[in-house]
CSV table of C-alpha atoms and ligand atoms in Angstrom, one decimal:
chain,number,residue,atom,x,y,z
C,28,UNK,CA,44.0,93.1,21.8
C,29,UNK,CA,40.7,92.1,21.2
C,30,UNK,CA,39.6,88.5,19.8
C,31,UNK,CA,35.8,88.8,17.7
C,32,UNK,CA,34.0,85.9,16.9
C,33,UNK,CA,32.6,87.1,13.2
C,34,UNK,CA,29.5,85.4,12.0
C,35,UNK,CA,28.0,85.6,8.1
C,36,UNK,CA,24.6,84.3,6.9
C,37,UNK,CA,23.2,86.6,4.9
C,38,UNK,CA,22.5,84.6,1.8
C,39,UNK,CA,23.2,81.3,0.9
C,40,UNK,CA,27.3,81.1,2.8
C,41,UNK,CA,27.4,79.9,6.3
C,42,UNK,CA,30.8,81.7,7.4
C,43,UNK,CA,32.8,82.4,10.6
C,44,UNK,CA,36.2,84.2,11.1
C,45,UNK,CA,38.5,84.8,14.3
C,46,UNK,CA,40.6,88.1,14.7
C,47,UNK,CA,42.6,88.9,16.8
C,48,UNK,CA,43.4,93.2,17.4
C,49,UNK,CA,42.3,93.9,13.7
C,50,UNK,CA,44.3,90.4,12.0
C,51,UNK,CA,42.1,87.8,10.5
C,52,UNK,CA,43.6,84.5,11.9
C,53,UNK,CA,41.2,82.1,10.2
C,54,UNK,CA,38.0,82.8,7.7
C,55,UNK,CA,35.5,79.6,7.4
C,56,UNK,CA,33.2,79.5,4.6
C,57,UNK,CA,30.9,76.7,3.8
C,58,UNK,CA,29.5,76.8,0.5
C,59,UNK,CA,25.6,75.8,-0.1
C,60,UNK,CA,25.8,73.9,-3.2
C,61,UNK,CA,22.0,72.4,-3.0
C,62,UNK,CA,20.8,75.3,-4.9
C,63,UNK,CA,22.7,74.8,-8.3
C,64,UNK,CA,19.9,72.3,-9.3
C,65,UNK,CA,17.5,75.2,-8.8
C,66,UNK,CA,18.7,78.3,-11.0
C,67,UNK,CA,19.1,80.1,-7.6
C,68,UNK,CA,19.1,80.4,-3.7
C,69,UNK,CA,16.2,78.7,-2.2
C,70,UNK,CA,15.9,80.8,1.1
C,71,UNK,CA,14.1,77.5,2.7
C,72,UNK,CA,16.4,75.5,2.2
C,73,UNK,CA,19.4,78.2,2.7
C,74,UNK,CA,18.1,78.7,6.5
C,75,UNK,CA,18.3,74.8,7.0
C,76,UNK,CA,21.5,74.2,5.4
C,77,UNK,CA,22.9,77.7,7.7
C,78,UNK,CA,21.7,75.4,11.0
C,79,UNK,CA,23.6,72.2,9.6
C,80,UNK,CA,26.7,74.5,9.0
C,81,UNK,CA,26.8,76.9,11.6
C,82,UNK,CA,28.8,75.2,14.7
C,83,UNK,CA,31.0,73.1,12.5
C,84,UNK,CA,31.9,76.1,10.5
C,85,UNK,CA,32.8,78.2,13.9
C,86,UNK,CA,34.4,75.4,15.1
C,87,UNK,CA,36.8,75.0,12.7
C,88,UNK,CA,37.1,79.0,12.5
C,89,UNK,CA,38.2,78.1,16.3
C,90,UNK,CA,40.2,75.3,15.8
C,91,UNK,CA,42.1,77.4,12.3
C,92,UNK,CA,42.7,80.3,14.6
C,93,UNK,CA,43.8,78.1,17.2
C,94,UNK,CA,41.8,80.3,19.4
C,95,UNK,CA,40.0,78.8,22.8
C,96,UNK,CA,36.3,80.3,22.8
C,97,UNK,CA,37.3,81.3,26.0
C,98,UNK,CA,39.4,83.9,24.6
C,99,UNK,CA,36.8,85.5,22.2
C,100,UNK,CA,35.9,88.9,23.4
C,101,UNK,CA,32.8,89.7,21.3
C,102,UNK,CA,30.8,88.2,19.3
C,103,UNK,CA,30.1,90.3,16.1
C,104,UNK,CA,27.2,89.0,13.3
C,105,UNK,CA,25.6,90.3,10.1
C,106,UNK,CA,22.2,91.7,11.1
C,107,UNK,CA,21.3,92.4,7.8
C,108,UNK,CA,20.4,93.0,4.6
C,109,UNK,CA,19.5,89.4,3.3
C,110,UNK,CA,17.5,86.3,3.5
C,111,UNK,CA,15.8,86.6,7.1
C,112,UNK,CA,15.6,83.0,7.5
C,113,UNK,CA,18.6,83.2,6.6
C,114,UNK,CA,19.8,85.8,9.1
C,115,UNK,CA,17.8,84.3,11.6
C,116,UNK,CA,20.5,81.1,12.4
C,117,UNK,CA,23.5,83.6,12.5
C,118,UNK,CA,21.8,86.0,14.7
C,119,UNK,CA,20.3,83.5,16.8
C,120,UNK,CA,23.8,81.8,17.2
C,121,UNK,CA,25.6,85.0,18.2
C,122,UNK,CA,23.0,85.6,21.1
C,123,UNK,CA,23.1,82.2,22.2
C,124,UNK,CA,27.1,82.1,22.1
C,125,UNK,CA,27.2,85.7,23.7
C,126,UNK,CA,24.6,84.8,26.8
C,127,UNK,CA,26.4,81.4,27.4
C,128,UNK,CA,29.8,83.3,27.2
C,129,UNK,CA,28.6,86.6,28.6
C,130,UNK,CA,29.8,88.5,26.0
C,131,UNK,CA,29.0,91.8,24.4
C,132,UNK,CA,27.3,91.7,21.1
C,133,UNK,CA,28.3,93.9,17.5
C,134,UNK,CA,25.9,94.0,14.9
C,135,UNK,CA,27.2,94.8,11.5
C,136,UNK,CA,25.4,95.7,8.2
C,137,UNK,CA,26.7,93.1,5.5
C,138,UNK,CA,26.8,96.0,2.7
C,139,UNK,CA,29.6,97.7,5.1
C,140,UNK,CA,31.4,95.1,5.6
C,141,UNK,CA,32.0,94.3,1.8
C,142,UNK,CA,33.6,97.7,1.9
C,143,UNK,CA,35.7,97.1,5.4
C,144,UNK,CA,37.4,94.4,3.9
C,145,UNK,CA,39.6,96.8,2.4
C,146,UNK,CA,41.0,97.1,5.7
C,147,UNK,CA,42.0,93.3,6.0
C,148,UNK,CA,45.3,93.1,4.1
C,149,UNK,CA,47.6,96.0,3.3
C,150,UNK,CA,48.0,98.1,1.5
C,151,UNK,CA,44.7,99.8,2.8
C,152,UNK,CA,42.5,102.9,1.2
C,153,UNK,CA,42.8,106.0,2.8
C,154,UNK,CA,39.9,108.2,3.7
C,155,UNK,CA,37.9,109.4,1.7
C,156,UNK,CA,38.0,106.9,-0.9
C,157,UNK,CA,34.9,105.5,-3.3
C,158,UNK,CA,33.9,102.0,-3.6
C,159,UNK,CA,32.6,100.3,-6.1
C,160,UNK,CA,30.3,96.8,-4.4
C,161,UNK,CA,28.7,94.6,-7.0
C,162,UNK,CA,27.3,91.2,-5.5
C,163,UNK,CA,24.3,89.0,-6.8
C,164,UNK,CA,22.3,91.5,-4.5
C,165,UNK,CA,23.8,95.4,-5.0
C,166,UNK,CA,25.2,97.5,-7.2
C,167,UNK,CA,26.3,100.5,-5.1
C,168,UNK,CA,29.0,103.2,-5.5
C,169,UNK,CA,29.7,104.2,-1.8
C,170,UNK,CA,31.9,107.5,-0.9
C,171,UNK,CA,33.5,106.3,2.3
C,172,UNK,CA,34.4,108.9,4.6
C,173,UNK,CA,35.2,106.9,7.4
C,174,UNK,CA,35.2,103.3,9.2
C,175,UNK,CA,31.3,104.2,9.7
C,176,UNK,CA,30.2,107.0,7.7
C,177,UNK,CA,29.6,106.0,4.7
C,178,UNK,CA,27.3,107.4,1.8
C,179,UNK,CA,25.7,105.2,-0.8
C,180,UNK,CA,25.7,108.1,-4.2
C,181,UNK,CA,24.8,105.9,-6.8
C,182,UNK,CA,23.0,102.1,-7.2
C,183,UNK,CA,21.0,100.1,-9.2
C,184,UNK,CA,17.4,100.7,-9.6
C,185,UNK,CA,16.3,96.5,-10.6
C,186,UNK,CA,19.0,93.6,-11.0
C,187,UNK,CA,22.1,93.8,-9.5
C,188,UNK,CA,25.1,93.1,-11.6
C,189,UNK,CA,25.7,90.0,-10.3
C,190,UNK,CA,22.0,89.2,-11.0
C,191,UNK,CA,22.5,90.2,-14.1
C,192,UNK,CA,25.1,88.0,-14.6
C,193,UNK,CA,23.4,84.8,-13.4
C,194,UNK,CA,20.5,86.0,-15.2
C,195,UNK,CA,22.2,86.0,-18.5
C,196,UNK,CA,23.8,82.3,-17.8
C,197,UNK,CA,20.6,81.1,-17.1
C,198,UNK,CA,19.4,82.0,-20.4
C,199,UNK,CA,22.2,80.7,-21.8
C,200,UNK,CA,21.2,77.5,-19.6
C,201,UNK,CA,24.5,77.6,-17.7
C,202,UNK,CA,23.9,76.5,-14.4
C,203,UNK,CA,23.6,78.5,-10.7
C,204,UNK,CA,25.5,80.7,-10.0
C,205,UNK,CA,26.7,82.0,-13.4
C,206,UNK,CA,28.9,84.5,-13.2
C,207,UNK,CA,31.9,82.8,-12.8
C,208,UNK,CA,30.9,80.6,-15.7
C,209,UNK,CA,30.6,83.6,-17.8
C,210,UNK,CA,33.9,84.9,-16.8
C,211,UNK,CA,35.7,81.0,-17.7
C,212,UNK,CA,33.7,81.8,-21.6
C,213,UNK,CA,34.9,85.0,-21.9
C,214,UNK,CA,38.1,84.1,-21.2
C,215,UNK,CA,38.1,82.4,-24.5
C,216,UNK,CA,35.8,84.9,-26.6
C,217,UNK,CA,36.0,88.2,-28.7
C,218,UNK,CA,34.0,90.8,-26.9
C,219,UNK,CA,33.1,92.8,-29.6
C,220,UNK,CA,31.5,90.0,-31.3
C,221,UNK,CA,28.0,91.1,-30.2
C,222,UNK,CA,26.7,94.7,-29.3
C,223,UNK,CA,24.4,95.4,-25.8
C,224,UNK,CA,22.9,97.9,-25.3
C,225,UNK,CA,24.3,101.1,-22.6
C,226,UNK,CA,20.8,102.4,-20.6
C,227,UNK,CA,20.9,105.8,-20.2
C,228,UNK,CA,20.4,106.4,-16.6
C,229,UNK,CA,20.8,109.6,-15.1
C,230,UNK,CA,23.5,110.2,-12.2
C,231,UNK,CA,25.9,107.4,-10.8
C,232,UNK,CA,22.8,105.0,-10.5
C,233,UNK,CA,22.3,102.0,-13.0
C,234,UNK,CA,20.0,99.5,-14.7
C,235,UNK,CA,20.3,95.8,-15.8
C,236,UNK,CA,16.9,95.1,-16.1
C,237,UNK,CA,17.0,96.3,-20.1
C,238,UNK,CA,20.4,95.0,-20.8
C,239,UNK,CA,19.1,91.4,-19.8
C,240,UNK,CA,15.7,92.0,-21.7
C,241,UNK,CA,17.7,92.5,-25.0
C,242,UNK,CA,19.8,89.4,-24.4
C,243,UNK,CA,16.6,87.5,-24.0
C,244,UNK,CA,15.1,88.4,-27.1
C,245,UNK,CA,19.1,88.0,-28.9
C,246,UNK,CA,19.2,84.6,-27.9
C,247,UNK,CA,15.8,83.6,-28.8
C,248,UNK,CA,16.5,85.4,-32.5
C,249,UNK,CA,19.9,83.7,-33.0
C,250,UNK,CA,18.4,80.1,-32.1
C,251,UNK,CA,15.6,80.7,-34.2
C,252,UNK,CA,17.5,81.3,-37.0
C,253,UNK,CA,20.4,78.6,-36.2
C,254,UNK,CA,19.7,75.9,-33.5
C,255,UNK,CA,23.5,76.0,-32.7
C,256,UNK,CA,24.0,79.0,-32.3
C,257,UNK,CA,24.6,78.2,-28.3
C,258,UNK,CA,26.8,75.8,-28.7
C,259,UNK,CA,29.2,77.8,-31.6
C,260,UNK,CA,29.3,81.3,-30.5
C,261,UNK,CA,28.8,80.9,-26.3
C,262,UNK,CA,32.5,82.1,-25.6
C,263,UNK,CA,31.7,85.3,-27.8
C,264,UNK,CA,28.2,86.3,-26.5
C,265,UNK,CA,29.6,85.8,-22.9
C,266,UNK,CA,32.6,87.9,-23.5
C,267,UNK,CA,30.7,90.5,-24.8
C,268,UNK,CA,27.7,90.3,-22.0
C,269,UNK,CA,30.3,90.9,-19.6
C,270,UNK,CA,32.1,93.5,-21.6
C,271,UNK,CA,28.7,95.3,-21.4
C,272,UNK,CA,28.5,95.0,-17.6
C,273,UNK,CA,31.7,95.8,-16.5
C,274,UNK,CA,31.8,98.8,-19.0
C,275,UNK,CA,28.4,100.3,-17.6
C,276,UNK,CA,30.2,99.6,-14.0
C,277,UNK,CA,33.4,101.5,-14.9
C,278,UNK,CA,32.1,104.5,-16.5
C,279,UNK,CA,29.9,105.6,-13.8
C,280,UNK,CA,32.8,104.8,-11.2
C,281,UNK,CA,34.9,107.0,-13.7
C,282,UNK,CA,32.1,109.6,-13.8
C,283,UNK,CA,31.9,109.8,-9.8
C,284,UNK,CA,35.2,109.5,-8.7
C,285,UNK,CA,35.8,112.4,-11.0
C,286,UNK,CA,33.0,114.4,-9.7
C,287,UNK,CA,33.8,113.5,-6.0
C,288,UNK,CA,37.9,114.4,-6.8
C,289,UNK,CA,38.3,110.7,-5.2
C,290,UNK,CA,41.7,109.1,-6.2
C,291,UNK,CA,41.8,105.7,-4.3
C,292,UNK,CA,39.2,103.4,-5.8
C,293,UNK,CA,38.1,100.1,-4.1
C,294,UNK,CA,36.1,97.2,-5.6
C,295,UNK,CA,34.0,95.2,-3.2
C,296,UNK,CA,31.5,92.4,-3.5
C,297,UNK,CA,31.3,88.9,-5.3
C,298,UNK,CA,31.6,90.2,-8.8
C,299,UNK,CA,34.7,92.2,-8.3
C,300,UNK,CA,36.0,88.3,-8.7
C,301,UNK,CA,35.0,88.8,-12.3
C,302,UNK,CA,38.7,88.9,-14.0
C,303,UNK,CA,37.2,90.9,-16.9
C,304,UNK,CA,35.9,93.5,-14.3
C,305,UNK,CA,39.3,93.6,-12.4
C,306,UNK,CA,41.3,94.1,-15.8
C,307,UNK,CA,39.3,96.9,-17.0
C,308,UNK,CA,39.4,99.0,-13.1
C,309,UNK,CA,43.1,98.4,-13.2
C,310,UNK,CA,43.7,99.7,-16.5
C,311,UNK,CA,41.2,102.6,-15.9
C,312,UNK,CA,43.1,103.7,-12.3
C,313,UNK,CA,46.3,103.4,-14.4
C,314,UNK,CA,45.1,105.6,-16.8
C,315,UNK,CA,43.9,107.9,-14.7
C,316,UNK,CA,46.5,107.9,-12.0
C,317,UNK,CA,44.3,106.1,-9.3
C,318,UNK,CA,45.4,104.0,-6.5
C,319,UNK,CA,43.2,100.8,-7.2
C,320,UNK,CA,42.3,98.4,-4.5
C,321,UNK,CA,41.2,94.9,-4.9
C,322,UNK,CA,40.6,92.4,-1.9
C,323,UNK,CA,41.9,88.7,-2.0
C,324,UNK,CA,39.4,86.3,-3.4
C,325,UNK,CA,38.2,84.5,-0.5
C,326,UNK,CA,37.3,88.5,1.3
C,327,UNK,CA,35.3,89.4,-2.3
C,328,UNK,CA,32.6,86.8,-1.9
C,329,UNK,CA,30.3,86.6,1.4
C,330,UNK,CA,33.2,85.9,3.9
C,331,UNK,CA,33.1,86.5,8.2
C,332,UNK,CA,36.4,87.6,7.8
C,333,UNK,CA,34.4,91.3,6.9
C,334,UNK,CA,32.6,90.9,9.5
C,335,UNK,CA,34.9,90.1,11.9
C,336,UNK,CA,36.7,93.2,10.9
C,337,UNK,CA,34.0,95.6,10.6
C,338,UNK,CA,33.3,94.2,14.6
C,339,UNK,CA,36.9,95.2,15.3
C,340,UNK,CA,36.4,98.8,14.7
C,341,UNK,CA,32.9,98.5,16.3
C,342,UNK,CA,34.5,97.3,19.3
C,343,UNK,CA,37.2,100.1,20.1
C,344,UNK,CA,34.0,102.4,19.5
C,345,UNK,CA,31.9,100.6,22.2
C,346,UNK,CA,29.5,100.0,19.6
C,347,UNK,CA,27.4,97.1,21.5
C,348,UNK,CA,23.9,96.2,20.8
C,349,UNK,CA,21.6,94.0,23.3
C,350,UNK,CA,20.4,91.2,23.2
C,351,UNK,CA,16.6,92.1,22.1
C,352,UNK,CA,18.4,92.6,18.9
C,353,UNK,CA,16.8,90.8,15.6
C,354,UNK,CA,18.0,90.7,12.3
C,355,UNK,CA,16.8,93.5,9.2
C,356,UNK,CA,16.4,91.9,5.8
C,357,UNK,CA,16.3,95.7,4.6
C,358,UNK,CA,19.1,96.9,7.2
C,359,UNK,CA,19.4,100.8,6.5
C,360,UNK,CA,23.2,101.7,5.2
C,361,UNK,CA,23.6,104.3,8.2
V,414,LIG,O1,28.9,89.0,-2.6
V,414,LIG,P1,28.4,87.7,-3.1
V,414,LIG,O2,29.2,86.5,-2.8
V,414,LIG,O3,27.0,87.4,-2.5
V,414,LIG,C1,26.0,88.4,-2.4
V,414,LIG,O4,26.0,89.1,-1.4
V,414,LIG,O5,25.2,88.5,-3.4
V,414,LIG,O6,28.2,87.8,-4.7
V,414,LIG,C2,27.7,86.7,-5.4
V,414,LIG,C3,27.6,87.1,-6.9
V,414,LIG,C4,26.8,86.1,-7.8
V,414,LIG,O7,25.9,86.8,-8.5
V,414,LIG,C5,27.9,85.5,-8.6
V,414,LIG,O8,27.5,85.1,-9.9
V,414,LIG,C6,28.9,86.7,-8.8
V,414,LIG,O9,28.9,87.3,-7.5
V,414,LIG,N1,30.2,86.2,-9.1
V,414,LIG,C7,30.8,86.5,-10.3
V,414,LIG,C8,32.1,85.9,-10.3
V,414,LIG,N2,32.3,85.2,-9.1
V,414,LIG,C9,31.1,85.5,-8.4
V,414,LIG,N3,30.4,87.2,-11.4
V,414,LIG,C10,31.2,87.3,-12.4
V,414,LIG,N4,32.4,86.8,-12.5
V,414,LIG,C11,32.9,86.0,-11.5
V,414,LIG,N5,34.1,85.5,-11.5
V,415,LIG,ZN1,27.6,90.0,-0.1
């Protein structure tokens, strides 16, 4: 029955989970919100808001668990990719904690632990099934084979699709992070009001970095031509911003899964809280006979809980690490 301490810092979310054999019994998350005054994470001031955060948040995960850290078998953390400052303070906890509390160590990479969420709540995927993680940093389509094996066959080759969300709110000077801004306006809009473009990239890999160019260059038209244009039409041009992204998204998922014979889809990452994105896979597995799987909210976004989980299966494997171990802010997938 082992207890792991799970420890996120990746990015700008200071985050610790307790579970106890394979359960998540409490998931911590302190948000950063200093960087909404600067269009985007500051990764000097991300490390030192990770050291404010860090104990209280584990305490608490402690506390929420109602777990003694004398219990805690291992201590798992996010080696990488991210922010290395960031990375730094989580990694440098979890040695401390583990030498202090002689402990055995589990590094996890944060990209596989989007996709072992899926194995938090029932009902679970079963192997092989593909998954789909969008976050303000990737845009991957992963065939998962296994717990560990895992193979990354299509991604972006610029923004990610998150990016290219808060890219396009920015423009639209909506404040950091917009993506779930542009979700609450579409909401509200028609999203065949406007028409992105679709880039034609070859495979199961994608491109933002056009679709956010033309956007630039439609906003600056439209308010040349109309100063309130903004104001009048933002719940349309979101709608049909993210209508464009989560389109792109689908029909490459659509065009994999089919090539791969893959009929369990999973969405991972903060964007797969995007309710426009979670419509259209639901209707699409429907359609096509799919099992669909969605985590809860609060395992979507950077959470320990995945980590904590991912260090579950890690640790019936004996999969330790020592402590000369320091965190990869380009962390191969495999
Ligand atoms: O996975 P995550 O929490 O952090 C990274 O590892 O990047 O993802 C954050 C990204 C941001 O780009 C944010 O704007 C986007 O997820 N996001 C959303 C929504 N909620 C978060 N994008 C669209 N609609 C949402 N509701
Ligand atoms: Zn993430």
């Amino acid at each position: 029955m082992p207890v792991i301490l799970g420890i996120e810092s990746s990015c700008d979310d200071t985050s610790a989970a307790i579970s106890v054999d394979g359960v998540i019994m409490s998931n911590v998350v302190a948000n950063q919100s200093i960087h909404a005054a600067y269009g985007g994470v500051v990764p000097e001031l991300a490390s030192r808001v990770h050291q404010q955060n860090i104990i209280p948040a584990v305490q608490q995960a402690l506390l929420n668990a109602k777990v003694s850290k004398n219990d805690i078998d291992a201590v798992a953390f996010t080696r990488g990719p991210g922010l290395l400052g960031s990375l730094l303070v989580g990694v440098s906890f979890a040695k401390a904690f583990a030498l202090a509390q002689n402990l055995p160590l589990i590094e996890v990479n944060h990209m596989q632990a989007h996709v072992l969420a899926h194995f938090i709540d029932e009902p679970k995927p079963k192997f092989p099934f593909m998954c789909l993680t969008v976050s303000g940093g990737h845009t991957q389509i992963i065939l998962v084979k296994d717990y560990f094996d895992m193979e990354i066959i299509g991604q972006t080759m610029d923004d990610a699709a998150g990016e290219a969300m808060d890219k396009t709110s920015k423009i639209l000077g909506l404040p950091y992070p917009g993506g779930p801004l542009i979700d609450k306006h579409a909401r509200l809009g028609n999203r065949e009001a406007f028409k992105f473009p679709e880039p034609n990239i070859p495979a199961y890999d994608f491109s933002f970095s056009g679709l956010k160019t033309s956007i630039l260059y439609f906003i600056r038209d439209n308010v040349a031509a109309d100063p309130d244009f903004l104001t009048n039409r933002m719940d349309d041009i979101c709608a049909s911003v993210e209508y464009r992204i989560v389109t792109i998204l689908l029909n490459k998922l659509k065009k994999a899964a089919l090539a791969y014979g893959i009929k369990d889809i999973a969405l991972a990452g903060g964007v797969s809280a995007n309710t426009g994105l979670r419509q259209g896979l639901t209707e699409l597995c429907q359609k096509m006979g799919w099992n669909c799987f969605i985590p809860q909210f609060q395992y979507c976004t950077d959470n320990a809980g995945m980590i904590a989980i991912a260090g579950h299966y890690k640790y019936l494997n004996n999969d330790f690490v020592g402590q000369n171990v320091a965190p990869l802010a380009r962390m191969p997938f495999n």
